[in-house]
Coordinates of C-alpha atoms in Angstrom, one line a residue:
M1 CA 22.9 -2.4 24.2
N2 CA 20.6 0.7 24.8
G3 CA 23.5 2.9 26.0
L4 CA 22.3 6.0 24.0
L5 CA 18.7 5.6 25.2
E6 CA 19.9 5.5 28.8
W7 CA 20.9 9.2 28.5
Y8 CA 17.3 10.0 27.7
G9 CA 15.9 7.6 30.4
S10 CA 14.4 10.3 32.6
I11 CA 11.9 11.5 30.0
Y12 CA 8.3 10.7 30.9
Y13 CA 4.7 11.5 30.1
H14 CA 1.3 11.1 31.7
R15 CA -1.8 10.0 29.9
F16 CA -5.2 11.4 30.9
D17 CA -8.5 10.0 29.5
I18 CA -11.3 12.5 29.2
R19 CA -15.0 11.5 29.0
M20 CA -17.8 13.9 28.1
V21 CA -21.4 13.6 27.2
A22 CA -23.1 15.4 24.3
T23 CA -26.1 17.5 25.3
D24 CA -27.7 17.0 21.8
D25 CA -26.9 15.4 18.5
V26 CA -23.8 16.9 17.0
V27 CA -21.7 16.4 13.9
F28 CA -17.9 16.6 13.6
D29 CA -17.5 17.6 9.9
A30 CA -13.7 17.1 10.0
W31 CA -11.1 14.7 11.5
T32 CA -11.9 14.4 15.2
G33 CA -8.4 15.2 16.2
A34 CA -8.6 18.5 14.3
V35 CA -11.9 19.4 15.9
I36 CA -10.7 18.8 19.4
R37 CA -7.2 20.3 18.9
N38 CA -8.5 23.6 17.4
N39 CA -11.2 24.0 20.0
L40 CA -8.9 23.2 22.8
L41 CA -6.4 25.8 21.7
Y42 CA -9.2 28.4 21.4
A43 CA -10.2 27.6 25.0
A44 CA -6.6 27.8 26.1
E45 CA -6.5 31.4 25.1
N46 CA -8.9 32.1 27.9
V47 CA -7.0 30.2 30.7
P48 CA -4.6 32.5 32.6
L49 CA -1.6 31.0 34.4
E50 CA -1.5 32.0 38.0
E51 CA 2.3 32.1 38.2
S52 CA 2.8 34.4 35.1
H53 CA 1.1 36.9 32.9
Q54 CA 0.7 34.2 30.2
T55 CA -2.3 32.3 29.1
L56 CA -2.1 28.5 28.6
R57 CA -2.1 29.0 24.8
E58 CA 0.9 31.4 25.1
R59 CA 2.7 28.9 27.3
I60 CA 2.1 26.1 24.8
D61 CA 3.6 28.3 22.1
A62 CA 6.6 29.6 24.2
F63 CA 9.9 28.4 22.9
P64 CA 12.2 27.8 26.0
L65 CA 15.6 27.0 24.5
N66 CA 18.4 29.6 24.6
E67 CA 20.6 30.5 21.7
N68 CA 23.5 28.3 22.9
H69 CA 21.5 25.1 22.8
P70 CA 22.5 22.7 19.9
L71 CA 18.9 22.5 18.7
Y72 CA 18.1 26.2 19.0
K73 CA 18.5 27.0 15.2
E74 CA 16.6 23.9 14.2
L75 CA 13.6 24.4 16.5
K76 CA 13.3 28.2 16.9
D77 CA 10.8 28.4 14.0
G78 CA 8.8 25.3 15.0
F79 CA 9.1 22.9 17.8
P80 CA 7.1 19.9 19.0
K81 CA 4.4 20.9 21.5
G82 CA 4.2 19.4 25.0
Y83 CA 0.9 17.5 24.5
V84 CA -0.6 14.9 22.2
L85 CA -4.2 14.1 21.5
T86 CA -5.1 10.5 20.8
N87 CA -7.5 7.6 21.3
F88 CA -10.6 9.3 20.0
S89 CA -13.8 7.2 20.6
H90 CA -15.5 8.7 17.5
S91 CA -13.4 9.0 14.4
D92 CA -13.4 7.6 10.9
L93 CA -10.3 7.4 8.8
Y94 CA -12.2 6.9 5.5
S95 CA -15.1 9.3 5.7
S96 CA -16.6 12.3 7.4
P97 CA -18.7 13.6 9.1
V98 CA -18.9 11.8 12.4
T99 CA -22.1 12.0 14.4
I100 CA -22.3 11.8 18.2
K101 CA -25.8 11.3 19.5
K102 CA -27.4 13.1 22.4
S103 CA -26.4 11.6 25.8
E104 CA -23.6 9.5 24.1
I105 CA -20.2 9.5 25.7
F106 CA -17.3 10.9 23.7
S107 CA -13.8 10.3 24.9
F108 CA -10.2 10.9 24.0
S109 CA -6.8 10.9 25.6
L110 CA -4.6 13.9 26.5
V111 CA -0.9 13.1 26.9
L112 CA 1.3 15.7 28.7
I113 CA 5.1 15.4 28.3
G114 CA 7.7 16.1 31.0
E115 CA 7.2 19.5 32.7
F116 CA 4.0 20.1 30.9
C117 CA 2.4 17.7 33.4
E118 CA 2.6 20.6 35.9
Y119 CA 0.1 22.5 33.8
R120 CA -2.5 19.7 33.9
S121 CA -5.1 21.7 35.9
Y122 CA -4.9 24.4 33.3
F123 CA -5.5 21.9 30.5
F124 CA -8.5 20.6 32.5
Q125 CA -9.8 24.2 32.7
A126 CA -9.5 24.5 29.0
I127 CA -11.4 21.3 28.5
R128 CA -14.2 22.6 30.7
L129 CA -14.4 25.8 28.6
L130 CA -14.4 23.7 25.5
C131 CA -17.4 21.7 26.8
E132 CA -19.2 24.9 28.0
R133 CA -18.7 26.7 24.7
G134 CA -19.6 23.7 22.6
I135 CA -18.0 21.9 19.7
G136 CA -19.1 20.5 16.4
K137 CA -22.0 21.5 14.1
P138 CA -24.2 22.9 15.3
L139 CA -22.0 24.2 18.2
T140 CA -23.1 21.9 20.9
P141 CA -22.2 22.0 24.6
F142 CA -20.9 18.8 26.3
L143 CA -21.0 17.8 30.0
L144 CA -17.6 16.8 31.3
L145 CA -17.9 13.5 33.2
D146 CA -14.3 12.9 34.5
V147 CA -10.6 12.9 33.7
S148 CA -8.6 9.8 34.6
E149 CA -4.9 9.3 34.8
V150 CA -4.1 5.9 33.1
S151 CA -1.0 3.7 33.4
Q152 CA 0.7 1.8 30.6
S153 CA -1.0 -1.4 31.8
G154 CA -4.4 0.1 32.1
E155 CA -4.7 1.0 35.8
S156 CA -6.3 4.3 36.4
Q157 CA -7.4 6.9 39.0
I158 CA -9.9 9.7 38.6
V159 CA -8.1 13.1 38.9
A160 CA -11.0 15.5 37.9
V161 CA -14.8 15.4 37.7
A162 CA -17.1 18.0 36.2
Q163 CA -16.0 21.4 37.6
T164 CA -13.6 20.0 40.3
D165 CA -10.0 18.8 40.2
L166 CA -9.3 16.1 42.8
S167 CA -6.4 16.4 45.2
G168 CA -3.7 13.8 45.2
Q169 CA -0.5 12.9 43.4
L170 CA -0.1 11.5 39.9
R171 CA 0.7 7.8 40.1
Y172 CA 1.4 6.5 36.6
P173 CA 4.3 8.2 34.8
V174 CA 5.3 6.4 31.6
R175 CA 9.1 6.5 31.6
L176 CA 11.6 5.6 28.9
A177 CA 13.8 4.2 31.6
D178 CA 11.3 1.5 32.4
F179 CA 11.2 0.3 28.7
V180 CA 15.0 0.3 28.5
A181 CA 15.2 -1.7 31.7
A182 CA 12.9 -4.4 30.2
N183 CA 15.8 -5.4 28.0
A184 CA 14.2 -7.2 25.1
P185 CA 15.7 -10.6 24.0
D186 CA 18.2 -10.4 21.1
D187 CA 16.8 -13.1 18.9
F188 CA 15.9 -13.3 15.2
A189 CA 12.2 -12.5 14.9
E190 CA 9.5 -10.8 13.0
I191 CA 8.1 -7.4 14.0
T192 CA 4.8 -5.9 12.7
V193 CA 4.4 -2.2 12.5
R194 CA 0.8 -1.0 12.4
Y195 CA 0.2 2.6 11.4
L196 CA -3.2 3.4 13.1
T197 CA -3.6 7.0 12.0
P198 CA -1.9 8.7 9.1
V199 CA 1.9 8.7 9.6
I200 CA 4.0 11.2 7.6
L201 CA 7.7 11.0 8.3
F202 CA 8.8 13.8 6.0
R203 CA 7.7 17.4 5.8
P204 CA 5.8 18.0 2.6
R205 CA 6.9 21.3 1.0
N206 CA 7.9 22.8 -2.3
K207 CA 11.7 22.7 -2.2
K208 CA 13.8 25.4 -3.9
N209 CA 16.7 22.9 -4.1
A210 CA 16.0 20.3 -6.8
Q211 CA 18.6 17.9 -5.3
L212 CA 17.0 14.6 -4.1
S213 CA 17.0 14.1 -0.4
Y214 CA 17.2 10.7 1.3
Q215 CA 13.5 10.6 1.7
D216 CA 13.0 11.5 -2.0
K217 CA 15.3 8.6 -2.9
C218 CA 13.1 6.2 -0.8
N219 CA 9.9 7.6 -2.5
R220 CA 9.0 8.9 1.0
F221 CA 8.1 5.4 2.0
P222 CA 8.0 5.0 5.8
S223 CA 10.5 2.2 6.2
F224 CA 11.6 0.7 9.5
Y225 CA 14.7 2.8 9.4
Q226 CA 12.8 6.0 8.8
L227 CA 10.3 5.1 11.6
T228 CA 13.1 4.5 14.0
R229 CA 15.0 7.6 13.0
S230 CA 11.9 9.8 13.2
A231 CA 11.0 8.3 16.6
F232 CA 14.5 9.0 17.9
F233 CA 14.7 12.6 16.8
R234 CA 11.3 13.3 18.1
L235 CA 12.4 11.8 21.5
Q236 CA 15.5 14.0 21.4
K237 CA 13.6 17.2 20.7
L238 CA 10.9 16.5 23.3
Y239 CA 13.7 15.8 25.9
A240 CA 15.5 19.0 25.0
V241 CA 12.3 21.2 25.2
Y242 CA 10.4 19.6 28.1
M243 CA 13.0 17.9 30.3
S244 CA 16.3 19.8 30.2
T245 CA 16.1 23.4 29.0
D246 CA 18.9 24.8 31.2
E247 CA 21.4 22.0 31.1
Y248 CA 22.3 19.3 28.6
N249 CA 24.8 16.6 28.1
P250 CA 26.7 17.0 24.8
A251 CA 26.5 13.2 24.3
L252 CA 22.8 13.6 23.7
F253 CA 23.6 15.3 20.4
D254 CA 26.6 13.4 19.2
E255 CA 25.9 12.7 15.6
E256 CA 28.4 9.8 15.3
W257 CA 26.9 8.0 18.3
I258 CA 23.4 8.6 16.9
D259 CA 24.4 7.2 13.5
D260 CA 25.9 4.1 15.2
F261 CA 22.7 3.6 17.1
L262 CA 20.5 3.8 14.1
I263 CA 22.6 1.8 11.6
K264 CA 21.1 -1.6 12.3
A265 CA 17.6 -0.3 11.7
G266 CA 18.4 -0.4 8.0
R267 CA 19.3 -4.1 8.1
L268 CA 15.9 -5.6 8.7
S269 CA 14.2 -7.4 5.8
L270 CA 10.8 -6.2 4.7
Q271 CA 8.5 -9.3 4.5
S272 CA 5.2 -7.8 3.6
V273 CA 3.4 -4.5 3.4
N274 CA -0.2 -3.4 3.1
M275 CA -0.5 0.4 3.2
Q276 CA -2.3 3.3 1.7
Y277 CA -2.0 7.0 1.6
I278 CA -5.0 8.9 2.9
T279 CA -5.9 12.5 3.6
L280 CA -8.2 13.6 6.5
Q281 CA -10.5 16.6 6.4
N282 CA -9.2 19.5 8.5
T283 CA -11.5 22.0 10.1
Q284 CA -12.4 24.9 7.8
K285 CA -11.7 28.5 8.7
K286 CA -14.3 31.2 8.0
E287 CA -14.5 32.1 4.4
K288 CA -11.4 30.2 3.4
T289 CA -9.9 26.7 3.1
N290 CA -7.6 25.4 5.9
D291 CA -4.5 24.4 4.0
M292 CA -2.8 22.5 6.8
P293 CA -2.4 18.9 5.4
L294 CA -3.6 16.0 7.5
S295 CA -2.3 13.2 5.4
G296 CA -0.1 10.1 5.6
Y297 CA 0.2 6.4 5.4
I298 CA -1.9 3.8 7.3
G299 CA -1.7 0.1 7.2
E300 CA 0.9 -2.4 8.3
Q301 CA 4.4 -3.7 7.6
V302 CA 6.2 -6.9 8.6
Y303 CA 10.0 -7.0 9.1
A304 CA 12.4 -9.8 10.0
G305 CA 15.7 -9.5 11.7
Y306 CA 17.3 -8.4 14.9
F307 CA 15.7 -5.3 16.4
R308 CA 16.5 -5.5 20.1
E309 CA 18.2 -2.0 20.2
Y310 CA 14.9 -0.4 19.1
V311 CA 12.2 -2.1 21.0
A312 CA 12.4 0.3 24.0
L313 CA 12.4 3.4 21.8
L314 CA 9.5 2.4 19.6
R315 CA 7.3 1.1 22.4
F316 CA 7.8 4.2 24.5
M317 CA 7.2 6.5 21.5
E318 CA 3.9 4.7 20.7
G319 CA 2.3 7.0 23.3
L320 CA 3.8 10.1 21.8
H321 CA 3.3 9.3 18.1
V322 CA 5.8 10.0 15.3
G323 CA 6.0 12.4 12.4
N324 CA 4.1 15.6 11.7
E325 CA 1.0 16.9 13.4
A326 CA 1.0 14.6 16.4
V327 CA -1.1 17.1 18.3
Y328 CA -4.0 16.3 15.9
G329 CA -3.7 12.6 16.7
M330 CA -1.6 11.9 13.6
G331 CA 1.3 9.4 13.6
K332 CA -0.2 6.8 16.0
Y333 CA 1.4 3.4 15.5
K334 CA 1.9 0.1 17.3
V335 CA 4.7 -2.4 17.1
E336 CA 4.1 -6.1 17.7
K337 CA 6.6 -8.9 17.9

């Protein structure tokens, strides 16, 4: 039943929970995900990679696909990054700023995808630099407590503390193959989709072509079909960039097979919906406004029907988010039967 997904079964990620303590009262005057993402990338510019002449920031932005790859043209001007920031302990979807008190613990999760897990020690270095330089307003140093690898079921092991990475192997890869093997029952049921941070499943832009797209015809509403489609194509791109850059199976990009896989997602019946469109404050650049939009839908939808084919995909992708700006913590969702 999940034949197409089995081709992607080897893709995996690791989740790392970071805990740090504020050395003084500090204010985040923008969405927490934007504050952490932008400061983390700034720190990554000062983390050299031992095996190359690149910095961590340059490695994050390096596009690995060759010109013969089926996704080269689509992704060469913009591709999904190999990390996701999520699970912020201090964030408010409805207002800013957010205040963190002196000696209060602030935490978030860093998700590294596929081969990017090999760069975890460099990400930890960047987090230490972030803490040392300080974040928020006023610019306030933090003390890094620890970094823990966390499993899908909540088991954990500490992999770094303060200024030291601990030796040992990672234990808790989250693999798509494990979700596929779970083989959800094929019965008629209701499924609830909860959008926990703003989800935007289309790319807002001023189009030169006035012709209505599929998303325009659906009023850009994030339906179950659109969610499933977006989750699948994000999975496909992440697999191509972080799992198999030198070799690929043509079946992974067979449009007819993909259409056949997605078709039943449009047959579920919408039972109820309670959603709203919100915009989060991005960090502001010196002397000008940051025009990167952090907006989308939050809330929940309930659908009824047969959705066995999509349970593995959607539950695996919960950890990797969907839609635009996942690196900011956007696109976090949860499905519940």
